[in-house]
Amino acid sequence: MGVLRSTQSMQAEVEEMRAALFHGGGGAAGWRPSAGDNDVKRAVDGDEGAAGPRTVCVTGGISFVGFAIVDRLLRHGYTVRLALETQEDLDKLREMEMFGEDGRDGVWTVMANVMEPESLHRAFDGCTGVFHTSAFVDPGGMSGYTKHMASLEAQAAERVIQACVRTESVRKCVFTSSLLACVWRQNHPHERRGPTIVDENCWSDESFCRNNKLWFALGKTAAEKAAWRAARGRDLKLVTVCPALVTGPGFRRRNSTASIAYLKGSGVMLADGVLATANVATVAEAHVRVYEAMGDNTAGGRYICYDHVIRRAEEFAELERQLGIPSRTAATQSVDDDDRPARFELCKRKLGRLMSSRRRCTYDDYYCPVTFQ
């Protein structure tokens, strides 16, 4: 959010985003260069075409995950309002030359600051749903994320939900959290015949994250809890998606700081069996499918999302290579040598049922009240 980059870096990112649309098998039919003015249309009061029953707002829509969600929403026939925070974000969209005028390609933009409830309310007004994918990233610092960022992320989450509640048209919100909000706990049971299951009922321990300087995990945990507190007892349907480390084409450049922050403590996660990845296309589809299932009350609560669990040091070394970060394989090599079963086992059964089932279900099949552990 608001990270300044060099012109060369931004241009490279724009080219990767364009390539992802045209050559990566992604992109809705409407995502094409316009024959007219290249300016992206800004939604303003009185723009009747910018709102409707299938109009949704996406915060952080040009981030790695947000961009994929916007693409998937367009594929599903939604009109998307992008909530942009900086002029740099708007300039990036204009350079992409993907959107036509007056929102005819299904995308509108509006400037909104996630720390300012009034600007969020204006951005959300007229939308039936909100996808909050925006996140704080600090490019300075070794992990790419700081304690201060964690605090800001929780504040932003609360204000986004408050704006959703305040906005009469908004009925649903899908909140992008992280698997890290589920896996970092202390005082786990050690004497068990099998691994401990980690699912949507599990919450990371904020004190443990704070004591071990796991700031990214702390931020995601605190932000998701803040969102649930703000939504409790309100006329708003909230669902959170907790993806593992998000990968996919171009993730090294477009998601590097978040990836490096995610991997802090990766040696422990690898040993415990909870280091996992999720392709960005899977994450985007999960968001849209969950959102649509909320409409008939067949989705609710939290959803863990991942494609692959990294179990061997060699796999982790390859991930480090793709990210261009110094290899720590030697420090984790003993995990393989011990040949011990992992203490924990990730479970995504809840999302799997939702993604694959064709039967009609009741809300109670999927929903259970969110509790903090």
mmCIF file of C-alpha atoms in Angstrom:
data_model
loop_
_atom_site.group_PDB
_atom_site.id
_atom_site.type_symbol
_atom_site.label_atom_id
_atom_site.label_comp_id
_atom_site.label_asym_id
_atom_site.label_seq_id
_atom_site.Cartn_x
_atom_site.Cartn_y
_atom_site.Cartn_z
ATOM 1 C CA MET A 1 0.000 0.000 0.000
ATOM 2 C CA GLY A 2 1.561 3.209 -1.099
ATOM 3 C CA VAL A 3 4.968 1.679 -1.766
ATOM 4 C CA LEU A 4 7.111 3.858 -4.030
ATOM 5 C CA ARG A 5 9.114 2.142 -6.742
ATOM 6 C CA SER A 6 11.447 3.268 -9.484
ATOM 7 C CA THR A 7 10.036 3.982 -12.940
ATOM 8 C CA GLN A 8 11.954 1.000 -14.313
ATOM 9 C CA SER A 9 10.550 -1.307 -11.650
ATOM 10 C CA MET A 10 7.004 -0.086 -12.195
ATOM 11 C CA GLN A 11 7.300 -0.494 -15.964
ATOM 12 C CA ALA A 12 8.539 -4.058 -15.534
ATOM 13 C CA GLU A 13 5.595 -4.795 -13.279
ATOM 14 C CA VAL A 14 3.167 -3.321 -15.802
ATOM 15 C CA GLU A 15 4.620 -5.532 -18.526
ATOM 16 C CA GLU A 16 4.228 -8.617 -16.335
ATOM 17 C CA MET A 17 0.620 -7.713 -15.577
ATOM 18 C CA ARG A 18 -0.074 -7.259 -19.275
ATOM 19 C CA ALA A 19 1.597 -10.579 -20.087
ATOM 20 C CA ALA A 20 -0.415 -12.317 -17.387
ATOM 21 C CA LEU A 21 -3.595 -11.190 -19.082
ATOM 22 C CA PHE A 22 -2.740 -11.951 -22.681
ATOM 23 C CA HIS A 23 -0.368 -14.899 -22.485
ATOM 24 C CA GLY A 24 -0.971 -16.566 -19.124
ATOM 25 C CA GLY A 25 -4.381 -17.919 -19.947
ATOM 26 C CA GLY A 26 -5.895 -15.277 -17.694
ATOM 27 C CA GLY A 27 -7.976 -12.285 -18.413
ATOM 28 C CA ALA A 28 -11.588 -11.948 -19.211
ATOM 29 C CA ALA A 29 -12.743 -11.268 -22.708
ATOM 30 C CA GLY A 30 -13.402 -7.671 -21.682
ATOM 31 C CA TRP A 31 -9.788 -7.033 -20.670
ATOM 32 C CA ARG A 32 -8.445 -5.633 -23.892
ATOM 33 C CA PRO A 33 -6.801 -2.468 -25.163
ATOM 34 C CA SER A 34 -9.404 0.167 -25.883
ATOM 35 C CA ALA A 35 -9.618 1.838 -29.248
ATOM 36 C CA GLY A 36 -10.410 5.114 -27.530
ATOM 37 C CA ASP A 37 -8.818 7.169 -24.782
ATOM 38 C CA ASN A 38 -6.487 5.148 -22.568
ATOM 39 C CA ASP A 39 -7.575 6.881 -19.377
ATOM 40 C CA VAL A 40 -9.263 4.686 -16.807
ATOM 41 C CA LYS A 41 -12.754 5.887 -15.942
ATOM 42 C CA ARG A 42 -13.163 7.172 -12.417
ATOM 43 C CA ALA A 43 -16.488 6.530 -10.727
ATOM 44 C CA VAL A 44 -18.040 9.700 -9.358
ATOM 45 C CA ASP A 45 -21.348 10.586 -7.779
ATOM 46 C CA GLY A 46 -24.093 10.294 -10.362
ATOM 47 C CA ASP A 47 -22.371 7.744 -12.600
ATOM 48 C CA GLU A 48 -25.316 5.397 -12.952
ATOM 49 C CA GLY A 49 -23.358 2.782 -14.873
ATOM 50 C CA ALA A 50 -20.896 2.349 -12.023
ATOM 51 C CA ALA A 51 -23.315 0.566 -9.694
ATOM 52 C CA GLY A 52 -25.672 -2.383 -9.888
ATOM 53 C CA PRO A 53 -26.631 -5.721 -8.354
ATOM 54 C CA ARG A 54 -23.422 -7.349 -9.672
ATOM 55 C CA THR A 55 -21.119 -4.458 -8.862
ATOM 56 C CA VAL A 56 -18.384 -5.132 -6.319
ATOM 57 C CA CYS A 57 -15.493 -3.114 -4.962
ATOM 58 C CA VAL A 58 -11.971 -4.520 -4.645
ATOM 59 C CA THR A 59 -9.352 -2.888 -2.438
ATOM 60 C CA GLY A 60 -5.755 -3.527 -3.460
ATOM 61 C CA GLY A 61 -7.016 -4.513 -6.911
ATOM 62 C CA ILE A 62 -3.665 -4.086 -8.635
ATOM 63 C CA SER A 63 -1.745 -6.170 -6.109
ATOM 64 C CA PHE A 64 -0.700 -9.693 -7.081
ATOM 65 C CA VAL A 65 -3.725 -11.309 -5.439
ATOM 66 C CA GLY A 66 -6.123 -8.418 -6.036
ATOM 67 C CA PHE A 67 -5.363 -8.301 -9.750
ATOM 68 C CA ALA A 68 -6.158 -12.010 -10.083
ATOM 69 C CA ILE A 69 -9.419 -11.574 -8.170
ATOM 70 C CA VAL A 70 -10.473 -8.708 -10.439
ATOM 71 C CA ASP A 71 -9.708 -10.862 -13.466
ATOM 72 C CA ARG A 72 -11.786 -13.722 -12.063
ATOM 73 C CA LEU A 73 -14.686 -11.423 -11.188
ATOM 74 C CA LEU A 74 -14.779 -10.120 -14.749
ATOM 75 C CA ARG A 75 -14.834 -13.692 -16.026
ATOM 76 C CA HIS A 76 -17.890 -14.285 -13.851
ATOM 77 C CA GLY A 77 -19.670 -11.253 -15.277
ATOM 78 C CA TYR A 78 -19.230 -8.752 -12.452
ATOM 79 C CA THR A 79 -18.660 -5.031 -12.759
ATOM 80 C CA VAL A 80 -15.623 -4.143 -10.653
ATOM 81 C CA ARG A 81 -14.837 -0.907 -8.907
ATOM 82 C CA LEU A 82 -11.139 -0.686 -8.051
ATOM 83 C CA ALA A 83 -10.365 1.237 -4.884
ATOM 84 C CA LEU A 84 -6.949 2.796 -5.518
ATOM 85 C CA GLU A 85 -4.885 4.525 -2.866
ATOM 86 C CA THR A 86 -2.192 6.382 -4.787
ATOM 87 C CA GLN A 87 -1.631 8.217 -8.028
ATOM 88 C CA GLU A 88 1.016 5.606 -8.790
ATOM 89 C CA ASP A 89 -1.673 2.931 -8.784
ATOM 90 C CA LEU A 90 -3.778 4.939 -11.228
ATOM 91 C CA ASP A 91 -0.768 5.610 -13.454
ATOM 92 C CA LYS A 92 -0.027 1.907 -13.548
ATOM 93 C CA LEU A 93 -3.536 1.137 -14.786
ATOM 94 C CA ARG A 94 -3.285 3.795 -17.467
ATOM 95 C CA GLU A 95 0.010 2.376 -18.665
ATOM 96 C CA MET A 96 -1.557 -1.048 -18.999
ATOM 97 C CA GLU A 97 -4.047 0.375 -21.536
ATOM 98 C CA MET A 98 -6.509 -2.378 -20.668
ATOM 99 C CA PHE A 99 -9.669 -0.484 -19.831
ATOM 100 C CA GLY A 100 -12.089 1.429 -21.991
ATOM 101 C CA GLU A 101 -13.989 4.582 -21.125
ATOM 102 C CA ASP A 102 -17.118 4.859 -18.963
ATOM 103 C CA GLY A 103 -16.556 1.452 -17.430
ATOM 104 C CA ARG A 104 -17.685 -0.385 -20.554
ATOM 105 C CA ASP A 105 -15.001 -3.030 -20.029
ATOM 106 C CA GLY A 106 -16.402 -3.753 -16.597
ATOM 107 C CA VAL A 107 -13.826 -1.842 -14.532
ATOM 108 C CA TRP A 108 -14.182 1.508 -12.778
ATOM 109 C CA THR A 109 -11.754 3.188 -10.414
ATOM 110 C CA VAL A 110 -12.145 5.350 -7.352
ATOM 111 C CA MET A 111 -9.528 6.790 -5.022
ATOM 112 C CA ALA A 112 -9.888 5.572 -1.435
ATOM 113 C CA ASN A 113 -7.682 5.466 1.635
ATOM 114 C CA VAL A 114 -8.252 2.375 3.785
ATOM 115 C CA MET A 115 -7.435 4.428 6.864
ATOM 116 C CA GLU A 116 -10.198 6.960 6.110
ATOM 117 C CA PRO A 117 -13.731 5.620 6.676
ATOM 118 C CA GLU A 118 -15.395 8.423 4.710
ATOM 119 C CA SER A 119 -13.411 7.728 1.542
ATOM 120 C CA LEU A 120 -14.115 4.005 1.936
ATOM 121 C CA HIS A 121 -17.827 4.705 2.269
ATOM 122 C CA ARG A 122 -17.779 6.700 -0.981
ATOM 123 C CA ALA A 123 -15.877 3.922 -2.724
ATOM 124 C CA PHE A 124 -18.259 1.203 -1.535
ATOM 125 C CA ASP A 125 -21.497 3.123 -2.117
ATOM 126 C CA GLY A 126 -23.572 1.372 -4.788
ATOM 127 C CA CYS A 127 -21.646 -1.916 -4.542
ATOM 128 C CA THR A 128 -23.316 -5.047 -3.228
ATOM 129 C CA GLY A 129 -20.074 -6.639 -2.080
ATOM 130 C CA VAL A 130 -16.509 -5.782 -1.086
ATOM 131 C CA PHE A 131 -13.323 -7.801 -1.511
ATOM 132 C CA HIS A 132 -10.736 -6.473 0.915
ATOM 133 C CA THR A 133 -7.387 -7.651 -0.475
ATOM 134 C CA SER A 134 -5.322 -4.591 0.348
ATOM 135 C CA ALA A 135 -2.361 -5.069 2.684
ATOM 136 C CA PHE A 136 0.485 -3.026 4.117
ATOM 137 C CA VAL A 137 3.983 -3.708 2.789
ATOM 138 C CA ASP A 138 7.192 -2.076 3.950
ATOM 139 C CA PRO A 139 9.978 -2.501 1.369
ATOM 140 C CA GLY A 140 12.573 -1.449 3.941
ATOM 141 C CA GLY A 141 13.642 -3.916 6.572
ATOM 142 C CA MET A 142 14.845 -7.472 6.166
ATOM 143 C CA SER A 143 11.462 -9.204 6.238
ATOM 144 C CA GLY A 144 9.557 -6.580 4.275
ATOM 145 C CA TYR A 145 7.092 -6.141 7.134
ATOM 146 C CA THR A 146 7.360 -4.404 10.494
ATOM 147 C CA LYS A 147 5.602 -4.327 13.858
ATOM 148 C CA HIS A 148 4.152 -0.945 12.914
ATOM 149 C CA MET A 149 2.711 -2.416 9.713
ATOM 150 C CA ALA A 150 0.980 -5.103 11.753
ATOM 151 C CA SER A 151 -0.739 -2.473 13.883
ATOM 152 C CA LEU A 152 -1.819 -0.465 10.850
ATOM 153 C CA GLU A 153 -3.188 -3.550 9.136
ATOM 154 C CA ALA A 154 -5.497 -4.286 12.053
ATOM 155 C CA GLN A 155 -6.705 -0.687 12.120
ATOM 156 C CA ALA A 156 -7.382 -0.739 8.375
ATOM 157 C CA ALA A 157 -9.321 -3.992 8.627
ATOM 158 C CA GLU A 158 -11.588 -2.569 11.285
ATOM 159 C CA ARG A 159 -12.259 0.575 9.264
ATOM 160 C CA VAL A 160 -13.012 -1.369 6.087
ATOM 161 C CA ILE A 161 -15.623 -3.469 7.886
ATOM 162 C CA GLN A 162 -17.083 -0.404 9.556
ATOM 163 C CA ALA A 163 -17.404 1.232 6.139
ATOM 164 C CA CYS A 164 -19.098 -1.900 4.778
ATOM 165 C CA VAL A 165 -21.589 -1.836 7.655
ATOM 166 C CA ARG A 166 -22.248 1.857 7.143
ATOM 167 C CA THR A 167 -22.800 1.514 3.388
ATOM 168 C CA GLU A 168 -26.421 0.531 2.804
ATOM 169 C CA SER A 169 -25.823 -1.217 -0.528
ATOM 170 C CA VAL A 170 -23.084 -3.545 0.799
ATOM 171 C CA ARG A 171 -24.354 -6.906 2.001
ATOM 172 C CA LYS A 172 -21.264 -9.123 1.764
ATOM 173 C CA CYS A 173 -17.519 -8.838 2.345
ATOM 174 C CA VAL A 174 -14.776 -11.320 1.489
ATOM 175 C CA PHE A 175 -11.664 -10.585 3.523
ATOM 176 C CA THR A 176 -8.227 -11.834 2.432
ATOM 177 C CA SER A 177 -6.369 -13.095 5.483
ATOM 178 C CA SER A 178 -3.532 -15.642 5.540
ATOM 179 C CA LEU A 179 -2.764 -19.194 6.568
ATOM 180 C CA LEU A 180 -0.284 -17.566 8.941
ATOM 181 C CA ALA A 181 -3.296 -16.492 10.998
ATOM 182 C CA CYS A 182 -3.852 -20.194 11.770
ATOM 183 C CA VAL A 183 -0.498 -21.931 12.259
ATOM 184 C CA TRP A 184 1.585 -20.060 14.869
ATOM 185 C CA ARG A 185 0.667 -21.337 18.318
ATOM 186 C CA GLN A 186 2.557 -22.424 21.404
ATOM 187 C CA ASN A 187 1.914 -25.181 23.897
ATOM 188 C CA HIS A 188 0.892 -27.663 21.218
ATOM 189 C CA PRO A 189 0.274 -31.207 22.427
ATOM 190 C CA HIS A 190 3.372 -33.295 21.731
ATOM 191 C CA GLU A 191 2.336 -36.768 22.796
ATOM 192 C CA ARG A 192 -0.044 -37.809 20.054
ATOM 193 C CA ARG A 193 -0.237 -40.864 17.844
ATOM 194 C CA GLY A 194 -1.003 -38.763 14.793
ATOM 195 C CA PRO A 195 -0.500 -35.177 13.660
ATOM 196 C CA THR A 196 -2.574 -32.336 15.055
ATOM 197 C CA ILE A 197 -5.049 -31.052 12.465
ATOM 198 C CA VAL A 198 -4.758 -27.370 11.564
ATOM 199 C CA ASP A 199 -8.028 -26.095 10.108
ATOM 200 C CA GLU A 200 -10.303 -23.057 10.197
ATOM 201 C CA ASN A 201 -10.857 -23.433 13.936
ATOM 202 C CA CYS A 202 -7.178 -22.726 14.630
ATOM 203 C CA TRP A 203 -5.881 -19.246 15.360
ATOM 204 C CA SER A 204 -2.297 -18.072 15.644
ATOM 205 C CA ASP A 205 -1.256 -16.883 19.089
ATOM 206 C CA GLU A 206 -0.642 -13.126 18.910
ATOM 207 C CA SER A 207 1.655 -13.183 21.941
ATOM 208 C CA PHE A 208 3.724 -15.960 20.387
ATOM 209 C CA CYS A 209 3.978 -13.994 17.116
ATOM 210 C CA ARG A 210 4.957 -10.843 18.970
ATOM 211 C CA ASN A 211 7.566 -12.566 21.122
ATOM 212 C CA ASN A 212 9.136 -14.211 18.070
ATOM 213 C CA LYS A 213 8.911 -11.066 15.903
ATOM 214 C CA LEU A 214 6.653 -12.785 13.388
ATOM 215 C CA TRP A 215 5.215 -9.441 12.332
ATOM 216 C CA PHE A 216 3.501 -10.585 9.124
ATOM 217 C CA ALA A 217 1.703 -13.378 10.956
ATOM 218 C CA LEU A 218 0.818 -10.973 13.756
ATOM 219 C CA GLY A 219 -0.591 -8.442 11.297
ATOM 220 C CA LYS A 220 -2.723 -10.991 9.474
ATOM 221 C CA THR A 221 -4.011 -12.510 12.715
ATOM 222 C CA ALA A 222 -4.805 -9.176 14.345
ATOM 223 C CA ALA A 223 -6.415 -7.829 11.170
ATOM 224 C CA GLU A 224 -8.692 -10.821 10.704
ATOM 225 C CA LYS A 225 -9.751 -10.782 14.352
ATOM 226 C CA ALA A 226 -10.445 -7.050 14.090
ATOM 227 C CA ALA A 227 -12.623 -7.695 11.043
ATOM 228 C CA TRP A 228 -14.663 -10.353 12.843
ATOM 229 C CA ARG A 229 -15.131 -8.127 15.880
ATOM 230 C CA ALA A 230 -16.293 -5.206 13.720
ATOM 231 C CA ALA A 231 -18.781 -7.418 11.858
ATOM 232 C CA ARG A 232 -20.198 -9.161 14.919
ATOM 233 C CA GLY A 233 -23.884 -8.410 15.411
ATOM 234 C CA ARG A 234 -24.047 -6.307 12.244
ATOM 235 C CA ASP A 235 -26.125 -6.711 9.104
ATOM 236 C CA LEU A 236 -23.137 -7.841 7.051
ATOM 237 C CA LYS A 237 -22.105 -11.276 5.831
ATOM 238 C CA LEU A 238 -18.362 -11.715 6.296
ATOM 239 C CA VAL A 239 -16.158 -14.543 5.071
ATOM 240 C CA THR A 240 -12.376 -14.740 5.362
ATOM 241 C CA VAL A 241 -10.065 -16.645 3.015
ATOM 242 C CA CYS A 242 -6.731 -17.731 4.520
ATOM 243 C CA PRO A 243 -4.349 -18.550 1.648
ATOM 244 C CA ALA A 244 -0.921 -20.079 2.019
ATOM 245 C CA LEU A 245 2.122 -18.435 0.404
ATOM 246 C CA VAL A 246 0.717 -17.153 -2.888
ATOM 247 C CA THR A 247 2.716 -18.129 -5.970
ATOM 248 C CA GLY A 248 2.188 -18.064 -9.711
ATOM 249 C CA PRO A 249 3.555 -16.354 -12.832
ATOM 250 C CA GLY A 250 5.594 -13.286 -11.894
ATOM 251 C CA PHE A 251 5.243 -13.748 -8.136
ATOM 252 C CA ARG A 252 8.930 -13.073 -7.528
ATOM 253 C CA ARG A 253 8.651 -9.480 -8.760
ATOM 254 C CA ARG A 254 5.031 -8.748 -7.986
ATOM 255 C CA ASN A 255 4.794 -10.367 -4.549
ATOM 256 C CA SER A 256 8.376 -10.570 -3.320
ATOM 257 C CA THR A 257 8.165 -8.450 -0.164
ATOM 258 C CA ALA A 258 5.033 -10.227 1.035
ATOM 259 C CA SER A 259 6.588 -13.604 0.196
ATOM 260 C CA ILE A 260 9.773 -12.868 2.126
ATOM 261 C CA ALA A 261 7.732 -11.639 5.087
ATOM 262 C CA TYR A 262 5.584 -14.780 4.923
ATOM 263 C CA LEU A 263 8.661 -17.020 5.038
ATOM 264 C CA LYS A 264 9.987 -15.693 8.323
ATOM 265 C CA GLY A 265 10.091 -18.775 10.517
ATOM 266 C CA SER A 266 9.881 -21.013 7.453
ATOM 267 C CA GLY A 267 12.267 -23.584 8.929
ATOM 268 C CA VAL A 268 9.868 -24.233 11.786
ATOM 269 C CA MET A 269 6.874 -24.315 9.436
ATOM 270 C CA LEU A 270 8.667 -26.816 7.200
ATOM 271 C CA ALA A 271 9.491 -29.065 10.142
ATOM 272 C CA ASP A 272 5.941 -28.852 11.470
ATOM 273 C CA GLY A 273 4.324 -29.633 8.116
ATOM 274 C CA VAL A 274 2.500 -26.313 7.695
ATOM 275 C CA LEU A 275 4.615 -24.616 5.010
ATOM 276 C CA ALA A 276 2.338 -24.533 1.976
ATOM 277 C CA THR A 277 1.790 -22.644 -1.273
ATOM 278 C CA ALA A 278 -1.312 -21.590 -3.193
ATOM 279 C CA ASN A 279 -1.388 -20.640 -6.859
ATOM 280 C CA VAL A 280 -2.806 -17.158 -7.328
ATOM 281 C CA ALA A 281 -5.448 -18.513 -9.732
ATOM 282 C CA THR A 282 -6.695 -20.918 -7.046
ATOM 283 C CA VAL A 283 -6.834 -18.124 -4.495
ATOM 284 C CA ALA A 284 -8.772 -15.853 -6.840
ATOM 285 C CA GLU A 285 -11.279 -18.561 -7.754
ATOM 286 C CA ALA A 286 -11.770 -19.382 -4.074
ATOM 287 C CA HIS A 287 -12.633 -15.754 -3.328
ATOM 288 C CA VAL A 288 -15.258 -15.583 -6.060
ATOM 289 C CA ARG A 289 -16.771 -18.977 -5.326
ATOM 290 C CA VAL A 290 -17.062 -18.149 -1.634
ATOM 291 C CA TYR A 291 -18.640 -14.793 -2.440
ATOM 292 C CA GLU A 292 -21.259 -16.379 -4.681
ATOM 293 C CA ALA A 293 -22.036 -19.092 -2.132
ATOM 294 C CA MET A 294 -22.670 -16.394 0.483
ATOM 295 C CA GLY A 295 -25.645 -15.277 -1.587
ATOM 296 C CA ASP A 296 -27.659 -18.393 -0.783
ATOM 297 C CA ASN A 297 -26.135 -18.867 2.671
ATOM 298 C CA THR A 298 -23.999 -21.871 1.755
ATOM 299 C CA ALA A 299 -20.738 -20.216 2.802
ATOM 300 C CA GLY A 300 -19.610 -18.542 5.989
ATOM 301 C CA GLY A 301 -16.766 -18.311 8.472
ATOM 302 C CA ARG A 302 -13.137 -18.943 7.532
ATOM 303 C CA TYR A 303 -11.609 -20.922 4.638
ATOM 304 C CA ILE A 304 -8.052 -22.252 4.461
ATOM 305 C CA CYS A 305 -6.711 -22.241 0.900
ATOM 306 C CA TYR A 306 -3.596 -24.024 -0.383
ATOM 307 C CA ASP A 307 -2.502 -26.240 -3.284
ATOM 308 C CA HIS A 308 0.688 -27.858 -2.081
ATOM 309 C CA VAL A 309 2.424 -28.571 1.219
ATOM 310 C CA ILE A 310 6.217 -28.292 1.068
ATOM 311 C CA ARG A 311 7.648 -31.310 2.856
ATOM 312 C CA ARG A 312 11.253 -31.593 1.710
ATOM 313 C CA ALA A 313 14.202 -29.259 2.035
ATOM 314 C CA GLU A 314 14.838 -29.530 -1.709
ATOM 315 C CA GLU A 315 11.411 -28.092 -2.442
ATOM 316 C CA PHE A 316 12.040 -25.240 -0.048
ATOM 317 C CA ALA A 317 15.408 -24.557 -1.677
ATOM 318 C CA GLU A 318 13.686 -24.283 -5.056
ATOM 319 C CA LEU A 319 11.195 -21.802 -3.629
ATOM 320 C CA GLU A 320 14.067 -19.720 -2.261
ATOM 321 C CA ARG A 321 15.742 -19.822 -5.664
ATOM 322 C CA GLN A 322 12.588 -18.595 -7.379
ATOM 323 C CA LEU A 323 12.346 -15.727 -4.902
ATOM 324 C CA GLY A 324 16.029 -14.885 -5.282
ATOM 325 C CA ILE A 325 16.695 -14.994 -1.546
ATOM 326 C CA PRO A 326 19.732 -16.569 0.192
ATOM 327 C CA SER A 327 19.308 -20.296 0.659
ATOM 328 C CA ARG A 328 18.645 -21.553 4.160
ATOM 329 C CA THR A 329 18.386 -25.171 3.076
ATOM 330 C CA ALA A 330 21.317 -26.260 5.231
ATOM 331 C CA ALA A 331 19.461 -25.076 8.316
ATOM 332 C CA THR A 332 16.443 -27.209 7.424
ATOM 333 C CA GLN A 333 18.212 -30.246 5.966
ATOM 334 C CA SER A 334 17.881 -32.078 9.262
ATOM 335 C CA VAL A 335 14.121 -32.196 8.734
ATOM 336 C CA ASP A 336 14.597 -34.775 5.982
ATOM 337 C CA ASP A 337 17.432 -36.563 7.740
ATOM 338 C CA ASP A 338 15.343 -37.225 10.835
ATOM 339 C CA ASP A 339 12.593 -38.713 8.685
ATOM 340 C CA ARG A 340 10.116 -37.916 11.410
ATOM 341 C CA PRO A 341 6.429 -37.372 10.648
ATOM 342 C CA ALA A 342 5.250 -33.787 10.848
ATOM 343 C CA ARG A 343 3.525 -32.806 14.075
ATOM 344 C CA PHE A 344 0.740 -31.028 12.198
ATOM 345 C CA GLU A 345 -1.447 -31.617 9.188
ATOM 346 C CA LEU A 346 -3.181 -28.862 7.239
ATOM 347 C CA CYS A 347 -6.818 -29.381 6.345
ATOM 348 C CA LYS A 348 -8.710 -27.543 3.580
ATOM 349 C CA ARG A 349 -11.705 -29.852 3.533
ATOM 350 C CA LYS A 350 -14.165 -27.039 4.107
ATOM 351 C CA LEU A 351 -13.068 -25.101 1.013
ATOM 352 C CA GLY A 352 -12.714 -28.318 -0.965
ATOM 353 C CA ARG A 353 -16.347 -29.181 -0.357
ATOM 354 C CA LEU A 354 -17.455 -25.740 -1.424
ATOM 355 C CA MET A 355 -15.315 -25.684 -4.565
ATOM 356 C CA SER A 356 -16.208 -29.160 -5.784
ATOM 357 C CA SER A 357 -19.728 -29.895 -4.576
ATOM 358 C CA ARG A 358 -22.650 -29.375 -6.937
ATOM 359 C CA ARG A 359 -25.323 -30.153 -4.412
ATOM 360 C CA ARG A 360 -27.375 -27.523 -2.629
ATOM 361 C CA CYS A 361 -26.385 -27.162 0.992
ATOM 362 C CA THR A 362 -27.713 -25.357 3.997
ATOM 363 C CA TYR A 363 -25.829 -22.555 5.675
ATOM 364 C CA ASP A 364 -25.252 -24.721 8.758
ATOM 365 C CA ASP A 365 -23.257 -27.215 6.673
ATOM 366 C CA TYR A 366 -20.487 -24.696 6.307
ATOM 367 C CA TYR A 367 -20.940 -22.040 8.927
ATOM 368 C CA CYS A 368 -19.879 -22.154 12.531
ATOM 369 C CA PRO A 369 -19.440 -19.084 14.741
ATOM 370 C CA VAL A 370 -15.896 -17.735 14.622
ATOM 371 C CA THR A 371 -14.095 -18.040 17.942
ATOM 372 C CA PHE A 372 -10.619 -16.823 18.808
ATOM 373 C CA GLN A 373 -8.206 -19.294 20.357
#
